[in-house]
Amino acid sequence: MSDIALLPSVSQFLGRDHGLYIDGGYVACSTTAKLKVINPANGEVIAQVSDAGQSDIDCAVNSANLGFKIWSKTSPAARAAVLFKLADLLEQNREELAQIETCQSGKIIHIARAFEVDQAAHFLRYYAGWATKITGETITPSLPSFAGERYTAFTLREPVGVVVGIVPWNFSTMIAIWKLASALTTGCSIIIKPSEFTPLTILRIAELASEAGLPPGALNVLTGSGLVGKALIEHPGTDKVSFTGSVPTGIAVGKGAMDAKLTRATLELGGKNSVGFLRDIDLDKAADGIIEAGFLHSGQICAAAERFFAHRSQIEPIMEKLSQRLASLKIGSPLDEATQFGPVTNKQHQQKLAGFFETARSENSTIVYGGKLIEGPGCYVEPTIILANSINDTLLNEETFGPIATFFPYDTEEELLHLMNNTPYGLSASLWTNDLSKALRLVPEIQAGTVWVNMHTMLDPAVPFGGIKSSGIGREFGSAFIDDYTELKSVMIRY
Ligand code: TXE
């Protein structure tokens, strides 16, 4: 097989002089600084985007405040209609968006189509449905009545204002859609700051949003480094930040938001997610489960698992079956439809993973499979299996965000629970067993925002998602996101 041909519209889009998307259209950046976008499959520069300066930030915030005035007064049904239309436009432009995404992130084209576009449209429609269903409560106060007066009270859910959406590079389309859909359905406006590594797809989506009827300023896109995100959070004209990314940056964002002006913050961070195989597990099922849990998109998924705990008697055969599966994966160009395993998204990340391989060796962990970079201009690393030497090994404790499954044996279920919870993080975890009754008894003991049974990594818009412990604050999806994007106003009436 070979690479699919890029659509003419993709080549044309990549070659553009990309401005910033402010007030419903492109504007030239105030600085001449440019950020290069590099295709991680071959190291080639595929596009350049602007690095926004302070006056661009002011301009985007001003526009978002004006956009908020219009959008927050737009009827819920009309807001939903725009989001439904945008979902249709995502699907109509599916191949173009998927190809842009693959070129900038190295995501294999099947995943770009199925997750970055199809799933993004699915999430968007789910959020759109909420626009007409956001309600408050009626309450009867118990205040004293001296002359027959009565009281009633109700609550209003009001949009929080101008949201700053800070997006990482691993799912640059879908995560941007989660943020803009949450903001727009509740009547907020939003400024998206994409990752400097993957800034392109959201610029195209901003154009589609205008085509769908979104008023100017309701969605602005500012490309640039992390400093642009920082300046947006601290800007007096913004009201909330929704951040997805690494734990250290998330902590800096949270502190910055609090220090600035008590800016509301939702933080969806990474972690060190666990998989626990109970003894009754079928070994083939376990090996397939590890591919789903740890190797989709080369493990570059915040909910992916990195620590795998199996009973001492089963750990060797599970790792052997997993090695066989990894050996059969077709590694190659992400634009080749036959490829099952592509590059990681950028050189820095590839080097970081190389550092983890070194650390594993220096700590005397056993590299059971892989453990090397793949030579060439692209950012490829081998899918890797490691057997940790001790529970203190770095590979069992630090997020690698790569295709590295680290194993450790347990003897008793008590020990398994201890191992799974022995981390400062708590985004996700999974248990694999045929004994559902046992699984349901163990679920409450597991410290994670999401616990899957016999599955891992899959997210559904109806099911809340977010971390406990150091994996974040707040929830996306379900009805839970509404709390984070609205303020509750109480109205009390004497009559
Ligand atoms: O992520 P960051 P980076 C991990 C992964 C990777 C490492 C670094 O291991 O190797 O993090 O990646 C913006 N104020 N994850 O540097 O720093 C930044 O521009 C406001 C895990 O890409 O978390 C980008 O848009 N914004 C993770 C976004 O924050 C700031 C997903 C994420 O950047 C900022 C991605 C600041 N001070 C990487 N500094 C996950 N678990 O989901 C940076 N940004």
XYZ file of C-alpha atoms and ligand atoms in Angstrom:
539
model
C 0.000 0.000 0.000
C 1.067 3.628 -0.292
C -0.011 7.045 0.909
C -3.400 8.345 -0.119
C -3.285 11.456 -2.319
C -3.898 14.701 -0.454
C -7.043 16.521 -1.574
C -6.294 19.728 -3.528
C -8.120 21.665 -0.798
C -5.698 20.270 1.820
C -2.596 21.308 -0.133
C -4.165 24.703 -0.730
C -5.001 25.114 2.975
C -1.536 24.077 4.159
C 0.109 26.552 1.786
C -1.868 29.548 3.011
C -0.443 32.481 4.910
C -2.393 31.661 8.096
C -3.606 34.621 10.085
C -5.476 34.619 13.381
C -9.216 33.898 13.341
C -10.847 36.867 15.065
C -14.352 38.294 14.705
C -15.547 35.820 12.093
C -12.557 35.980 9.735
C -8.796 35.975 9.370
C -6.805 38.981 10.483
C -3.094 39.539 10.021
C -1.027 38.996 13.150
C 0.593 42.050 14.757
C 3.929 40.208 15.036
C 6.024 38.758 12.250
C 6.905 35.726 14.381
C 5.880 32.422 12.852
C 5.573 28.905 14.257
C 6.502 26.053 11.961
C 4.141 23.106 11.777
C 6.101 19.916 11.163
C 4.759 16.643 9.819
C 6.045 14.108 12.373
C 5.937 11.313 9.797
C 8.777 12.801 7.742
C 10.082 15.908 9.546
C 8.944 18.277 6.765
C 7.573 21.746 7.469
C 4.009 21.663 6.135
C 2.761 25.097 7.189
C 3.529 28.157 9.255
C 1.144 29.877 11.639
C 1.187 33.201 13.434
C 2.476 33.656 16.973
C -0.067 36.076 18.450
C 1.178 39.185 20.257
C -0.382 41.253 23.050
C -2.392 43.493 20.721
C -3.837 40.403 18.974
C -4.767 38.989 22.372
C -6.493 42.290 23.311
C -8.289 42.326 19.994
C -9.484 38.695 20.348
C -10.688 39.294 23.922
C -12.529 42.442 22.903
C -14.175 40.605 20.029
C -15.097 37.666 22.292
C -16.798 40.068 24.730
C -18.839 41.604 21.921
C -19.549 38.113 20.584
C -20.690 37.062 24.064
C -23.241 39.917 24.187
C -24.893 38.620 21.010
C -24.480 34.884 21.516
C -25.660 34.818 25.144
C -28.871 36.562 24.035
C -29.408 34.133 21.150
C -32.231 31.713 21.929
C -31.162 28.250 23.066
C -32.861 26.636 20.064
C -31.017 28.952 17.666
C -27.720 28.171 19.417
C -28.414 24.459 19.063
C -29.233 24.895 15.364
C -25.827 26.477 14.694
C -24.023 23.650 16.492
C -26.038 21.000 14.626
C -25.150 22.718 11.366
C -21.473 22.784 12.348
C -21.618 19.026 13.031
C -23.046 18.527 9.518
C -20.258 20.659 8.048
C -17.603 18.638 9.897
C -18.975 15.505 8.259
C -19.259 17.125 4.843
C -15.590 18.124 5.086
C -14.536 14.871 6.758
C -11.721 13.857 4.452
C -10.199 17.335 4.258
C -10.177 17.760 8.057
C -8.848 14.240 8.624
C -5.998 14.750 6.168
C -4.992 18.095 7.687
C -5.015 16.455 11.106
C -2.914 13.498 9.971
C -0.366 15.789 8.319
C 0.096 17.877 11.456
C -0.119 15.194 14.173
C 0.971 11.921 12.565
C -2.279 10.314 13.679
C -3.081 7.398 11.361
C -5.723 8.419 8.861
C -8.340 5.923 10.147
C -8.153 7.445 13.638
C -8.222 10.968 12.228
C -11.411 10.155 10.306
C -13.141 8.118 13.014
C -12.235 10.122 16.104
C -11.139 13.607 15.098
C -14.049 14.075 12.714
C -16.825 11.501 13.218
C -16.602 11.424 17.002
C -16.169 15.203 17.142
C -19.424 15.588 15.193
C -21.106 13.105 17.552
C -19.957 15.051 20.631
C -21.023 18.328 19.040
C -24.553 17.045 18.460
C -24.741 15.757 22.023
C -23.746 19.173 23.397
C -26.093 20.968 20.974
C -28.972 19.009 22.493
C -28.222 20.527 25.909
C -28.788 24.136 24.773
C -32.554 23.844 25.258
C -32.375 21.754 28.416
C -30.363 23.883 30.827
C -32.655 24.739 33.722
C -32.655 26.095 37.259
C -34.817 25.180 40.243
C -37.755 26.699 42.070
C -37.410 26.936 45.838
C -39.774 27.967 48.611
C -37.838 29.990 51.232
C -38.827 29.694 54.922
C -38.476 33.389 55.773
C -40.806 34.847 58.440
C -44.111 36.316 57.322
C -45.303 39.178 59.631
C -48.080 40.607 57.505
C -49.091 37.737 55.228
C -46.270 38.248 52.752
C -44.983 35.200 50.919
C -41.763 34.276 49.225
C -40.641 32.334 46.253
C -37.208 31.829 44.769
C -35.678 30.365 41.666
C -32.227 29.854 40.213
C -30.957 30.881 36.815
C -28.053 29.262 35.003
C -26.166 32.072 33.301
C -23.234 31.617 30.912
C -19.959 32.347 32.666
C -18.739 34.721 29.894
C -15.622 34.550 27.738
C -13.946 31.142 27.964
C -10.313 30.434 27.117
C -9.989 26.919 25.691
C -6.426 25.588 25.811
C -5.940 22.506 23.707
C -3.076 19.956 23.608
C -1.634 18.260 20.532
C -2.873 14.706 20.944
C -6.501 15.197 19.801
C -6.421 18.735 18.559
C -9.806 18.590 16.818
C -11.886 16.539 19.184
C -10.677 18.277 22.356
C -11.191 21.707 20.746
C -14.740 20.621 19.868
C -15.402 19.505 23.475
C -14.410 22.938 24.664
C -16.125 25.054 22.063
C -19.302 22.954 22.225
C -19.488 23.262 26.033
C -18.996 27.008 25.813
C -21.295 27.715 22.892
C -24.219 25.548 23.993
C -24.321 27.309 27.386
C -24.177 30.763 25.709
C -20.518 31.574 26.412
C -18.085 32.788 23.776
C -14.708 31.088 23.472
C -11.149 31.795 22.387
C -9.300 28.616 21.448
C -5.522 28.496 21.859
C -4.425 25.313 20.078
C -1.121 23.572 20.722
C 1.797 25.112 18.844
C 2.428 21.631 17.383
C -1.068 21.122 15.926
C -2.719 24.492 15.263
C -4.187 23.892 11.813
C -7.439 21.924 11.980
C -9.144 24.302 14.392
C -8.457 27.216 12.033
C -10.400 25.366 9.324
C -13.143 24.517 11.832
C -13.459 28.203 12.775
C -14.239 28.938 9.118
C -16.881 26.188 9.132
C -18.368 27.623 12.338
C -18.848 30.988 10.626
C -20.420 29.167 7.668
C -22.757 27.435 10.140
C -24.004 30.854 11.287
C -21.963 31.504 14.427
C -21.846 35.270 14.995
C -18.461 37.037 14.836
C -16.501 36.829 18.090
C -18.367 33.833 19.514
C -15.373 31.697 18.497
C -11.903 33.156 17.978
C -8.718 31.161 17.414
C -5.346 32.511 18.508
C -2.329 30.472 17.480
C 0.889 30.848 19.435
C 2.988 29.447 22.237
C 1.954 28.719 25.805
C 2.573 32.391 26.614
C -0.485 33.290 24.559
C -2.541 30.923 26.702
C -1.097 32.430 29.873
C -1.849 35.995 28.740
C -5.415 35.035 27.828
C -6.056 33.491 31.250
C -4.693 36.556 33.042
C -6.498 39.033 30.788
C -9.141 41.102 32.629
C -11.590 40.428 29.780
C -11.748 36.633 30.156
C -13.805 34.704 32.691
C -12.872 31.043 32.585
C -10.209 28.661 31.367
C -10.784 25.121 30.224
C -7.414 23.410 29.918
C -6.419 19.950 28.740
C -2.753 19.019 28.878
C 0.089 17.898 31.070
C -0.006 17.971 34.874
C 2.816 20.530 35.385
C 1.310 22.978 32.877
C -2.143 22.356 34.338
C -0.917 23.267 37.818
C 0.660 26.470 36.437
C -2.588 27.278 34.619
C -4.675 26.682 37.746
C -2.416 28.844 39.897
C -2.298 31.563 37.242
C -6.071 31.572 36.957
C -6.564 31.882 40.732
C -3.905 34.565 41.124
C -5.157 36.617 38.205
C -8.727 37.255 39.300
C -10.264 33.988 40.505
C -10.737 33.014 36.878
C -12.831 29.811 36.818
C -10.720 26.825 35.815
C -11.513 23.357 34.529
C -8.367 21.249 34.320
C -8.298 17.913 32.540
C -4.797 16.584 33.075
C -2.964 13.366 32.520
C -1.896 10.772 34.982
C -0.601 7.278 35.260
C -3.632 5.159 34.553
C -3.820 1.534 35.653
C -5.179 -1.710 34.310
C -5.843 -4.583 36.704
C -6.342 -8.101 35.335
C -8.156 -10.378 37.759
C -7.086 -14.024 37.794
C -10.034 -15.351 35.838
C -9.150 -13.261 32.779
C -8.742 -14.956 29.424
C -5.151 -14.251 28.346
C -6.024 -13.410 24.732
C -8.678 -10.996 25.948
C -6.070 -9.399 28.210
C -3.602 -8.932 25.344
C -6.288 -7.393 23.106
C -7.335 -5.166 25.998
C -3.795 -3.841 26.379
C -3.715 -2.802 22.719
C -6.945 -0.829 23.316
C -5.803 0.564 26.655
C -2.197 1.444 25.922
C -1.376 1.591 22.237
C -4.182 3.458 20.431
C -2.669 6.583 18.865
C 0.718 5.408 20.170
C -0.505 5.806 23.741
C -0.866 9.570 23.326
C -4.257 9.680 25.032
C -4.682 11.153 28.490
C -7.020 8.311 29.499
C -4.708 5.600 28.127
C -3.217 3.093 30.552
C 0.495 2.887 31.246
C 0.638 0.534 34.269
C -0.526 -3.043 33.868
C -0.947 -5.324 36.865
C -1.428 -9.053 36.350
C -1.303 -12.003 38.725
C 2.249 -13.302 39.147
C 1.256 -16.607 37.496
C -0.121 -14.866 34.406
C 2.169 -11.950 33.777
C 4.669 -13.804 31.572
C 2.062 -15.375 29.230
C 0.196 -12.044 28.930
C 3.402 -10.214 27.977
C 4.212 -12.986 25.489
C 0.830 -12.703 23.791
C 1.130 -8.923 23.755
C 4.607 -9.165 22.169
C 3.123 -11.287 19.379
C 0.432 -8.704 18.742
C 2.895 -5.810 18.737
C 5.162 -7.704 16.326
C 2.290 -7.983 13.856
C 1.410 -4.261 13.920
C 2.110 -2.570 10.601
C 4.240 0.472 11.428
C 4.386 3.086 8.709
C 3.171 6.310 7.196
C -0.019 7.599 8.829
C -1.387 8.491 5.379
C -1.123 4.856 4.292
C -4.491 3.214 4.988
C -2.760 -0.077 5.824
C -0.733 1.463 8.657
C -1.752 0.492 12.184
C 0.932 2.301 14.161
C 2.303 5.728 13.241
C 4.793 8.237 14.626
C 4.482 10.180 17.858
C 3.503 13.799 17.369
C 6.737 15.729 17.703
C 10.485 15.460 18.033
C 10.542 16.711 21.633
C 8.124 13.991 22.614
C 10.121 11.338 20.757
C 13.244 12.445 22.635
C 11.359 12.386 25.921
C 10.359 8.774 25.219
C 13.983 7.912 24.369
C 14.853 9.282 27.833
C 12.306 6.925 29.420
C 13.900 3.938 27.657
C 17.285 4.991 29.057
C 15.833 5.393 32.535
C 14.216 1.958 32.372
C 17.568 0.407 31.492
C 19.418 2.324 34.198
C 16.874 1.160 36.786
C 17.322 -2.463 35.668
C 13.768 -2.885 34.445
C 13.421 -5.591 31.808
C 12.642 -4.370 28.300
C 10.519 -7.247 27.102
C 9.747 -5.803 23.673
C 10.809 -2.680 21.730
C 12.530 0.037 23.722
C 14.163 1.964 20.890
C 13.520 4.847 18.534
C 13.009 3.878 14.895
C 15.705 5.436 12.711
C 14.638 7.926 10.062
C 13.431 11.481 9.630
C 10.062 10.763 11.276
C 9.259 10.674 15.007
C 8.790 6.930 15.321
C 9.321 4.866 18.454
C 8.889 1.146 18.887
C 5.818 -0.040 20.748
C 7.324 -1.209 24.004
C 6.709 -3.610 26.883
C 8.603 -3.175 30.134
C 8.611 -5.343 33.236
C 9.367 -3.059 36.171
C 11.959 -4.047 38.676
C 10.300 -2.394 41.663
C 7.197 -0.360 42.393
C 9.407 2.721 42.658
C 10.603 2.479 39.045
C 10.134 5.696 37.085
C 8.218 3.874 34.369
C 5.583 2.838 36.894
C 5.229 6.355 38.266
C 5.761 9.069 35.623
C 3.455 9.662 32.682
C 5.262 8.712 29.467
C 2.334 9.576 27.160
C 3.748 7.074 24.710
C 3.373 3.480 23.470
C 4.964 1.955 26.549
C 3.161 -0.652 28.655
C 4.867 -1.222 32.002
C 3.962 -4.388 33.914
C 4.190 -5.407 37.534
C 2.960 -8.618 39.220
C 0.576 -8.898 42.177
C -0.235 -11.816 44.442
C -3.463 -10.824 46.194
C -6.401 -8.597 45.250
C -5.602 -6.346 48.181
C -2.162 -5.847 46.739
C -3.658 -5.173 43.304
C -5.831 -2.376 44.703
C -2.877 -0.913 46.539
C -0.769 -0.923 43.365
C -3.537 0.633 41.267
C -4.104 3.428 43.777
C -0.459 4.020 44.583
C -0.128 7.159 42.458
C -0.835 10.860 42.981
C -3.035 10.748 39.856
C -6.565 9.510 39.246
C -7.895 10.044 35.752
C -8.886 6.536 34.694
C -8.456 2.848 35.429
C -9.845 -0.449 34.240
C -10.543 -3.877 35.658
C -10.688 -6.940 33.454
C -12.629 -9.984 34.663
C -15.541 -12.310 33.894
C -16.763 -11.905 37.464
C -18.947 -8.790 37.254
C -20.079 -9.145 40.831
C -16.486 -8.951 42.014
C -15.774 -6.072 39.642
C -18.671 -4.055 41.057
C -17.359 -4.631 44.587
C -13.888 -3.444 43.601
C -14.951 -0.377 41.579
C -15.629 1.802 44.677
C -12.123 0.984 45.952
C -10.406 2.364 42.842
C -9.329 6.002 42.948
C -10.067 7.327 39.467
C -12.565 9.633 37.780
C -13.498 6.900 35.300
C -13.332 3.172 35.965
C -13.964 0.862 33.030
C -14.701 -2.852 33.291
C -13.498 -5.015 30.373
C -12.808 -1.900 28.289
C -10.540 1.135 28.434
C -10.000 4.534 26.764
C -13.435 4.842 25.120
C -15.279 8.087 25.925
C -18.945 8.822 25.389
C -20.416 12.332 25.506
C -23.189 11.215 27.873
C -20.728 9.901 30.483
C -18.893 12.524 32.596
C -15.113 12.535 32.271
C -12.417 14.121 34.427
C -9.817 13.387 37.028
C -9.565 13.073 40.791
C -6.398 13.673 42.861
C -3.739 15.412 40.714
C -5.448 14.544 37.439
C -7.611 17.619 37.384
C -10.592 19.634 38.512
C -14.066 19.566 37.007
C -15.863 17.303 34.581
C -16.518 17.373 30.873
C -19.533 15.714 29.156
C -22.838 14.465 30.552
C -24.760 17.168 32.359
C -21.770 17.732 34.669
C -20.091 20.248 32.328
C -22.969 22.699 32.818
C -21.787 23.528 36.341
C -18.403 24.579 34.984
C -19.654 26.815 32.178
C -22.483 28.592 34.001
C -22.888 30.677 37.118
C -25.837 29.981 39.359
C -27.871 33.093 40.100
C -30.490 33.000 42.860
C -33.577 35.189 42.545
C -35.807 35.712 45.602
C -39.213 37.409 45.459
C -41.517 38.703 48.176
C -45.192 39.000 47.174
O 1.946 20.005 26.861
P 1.437 21.204 27.740
P 3.138 19.975 25.786
C 2.340 15.592 28.087
C 3.242 14.767 27.201
C 4.141 15.772 26.562
C 4.233 16.837 27.631
C 4.518 18.208 27.112
O 3.999 13.894 27.984
O 5.387 15.250 26.222
O 2.985 16.823 28.261
O 3.644 18.507 26.028
C -0.389 25.431 26.434
N -0.385 28.848 30.282
N 1.019 15.832 27.528
O 4.225 20.930 26.099
O 2.556 22.026 28.211
C 0.361 24.860 25.253
O 0.698 25.887 24.341
C -1.362 28.515 29.434
C -0.049 15.161 28.184
O 2.538 20.112 24.465
O 0.524 20.618 28.749
C -0.644 23.858 24.709
O -1.645 24.532 23.938
N -1.216 27.597 28.451
C -1.357 15.751 27.878
C -1.302 23.305 25.982
O -1.030 24.294 26.997
C -0.026 26.979 28.338
C -1.581 16.196 26.480
C -0.763 21.951 26.451
O 0.615 22.093 26.678
C 1.047 27.301 29.194
C -0.419 16.853 25.918
C 0.825 28.273 30.211
N 1.771 28.603 31.095
C 0.828 16.622 26.448
N 2.106 26.534 28.833
C -2.548 15.002 28.444
N -2.317 14.185 29.444
O -3.666 15.176 28.006
C 1.716 25.769 27.788
N 0.428 26.040 27.474
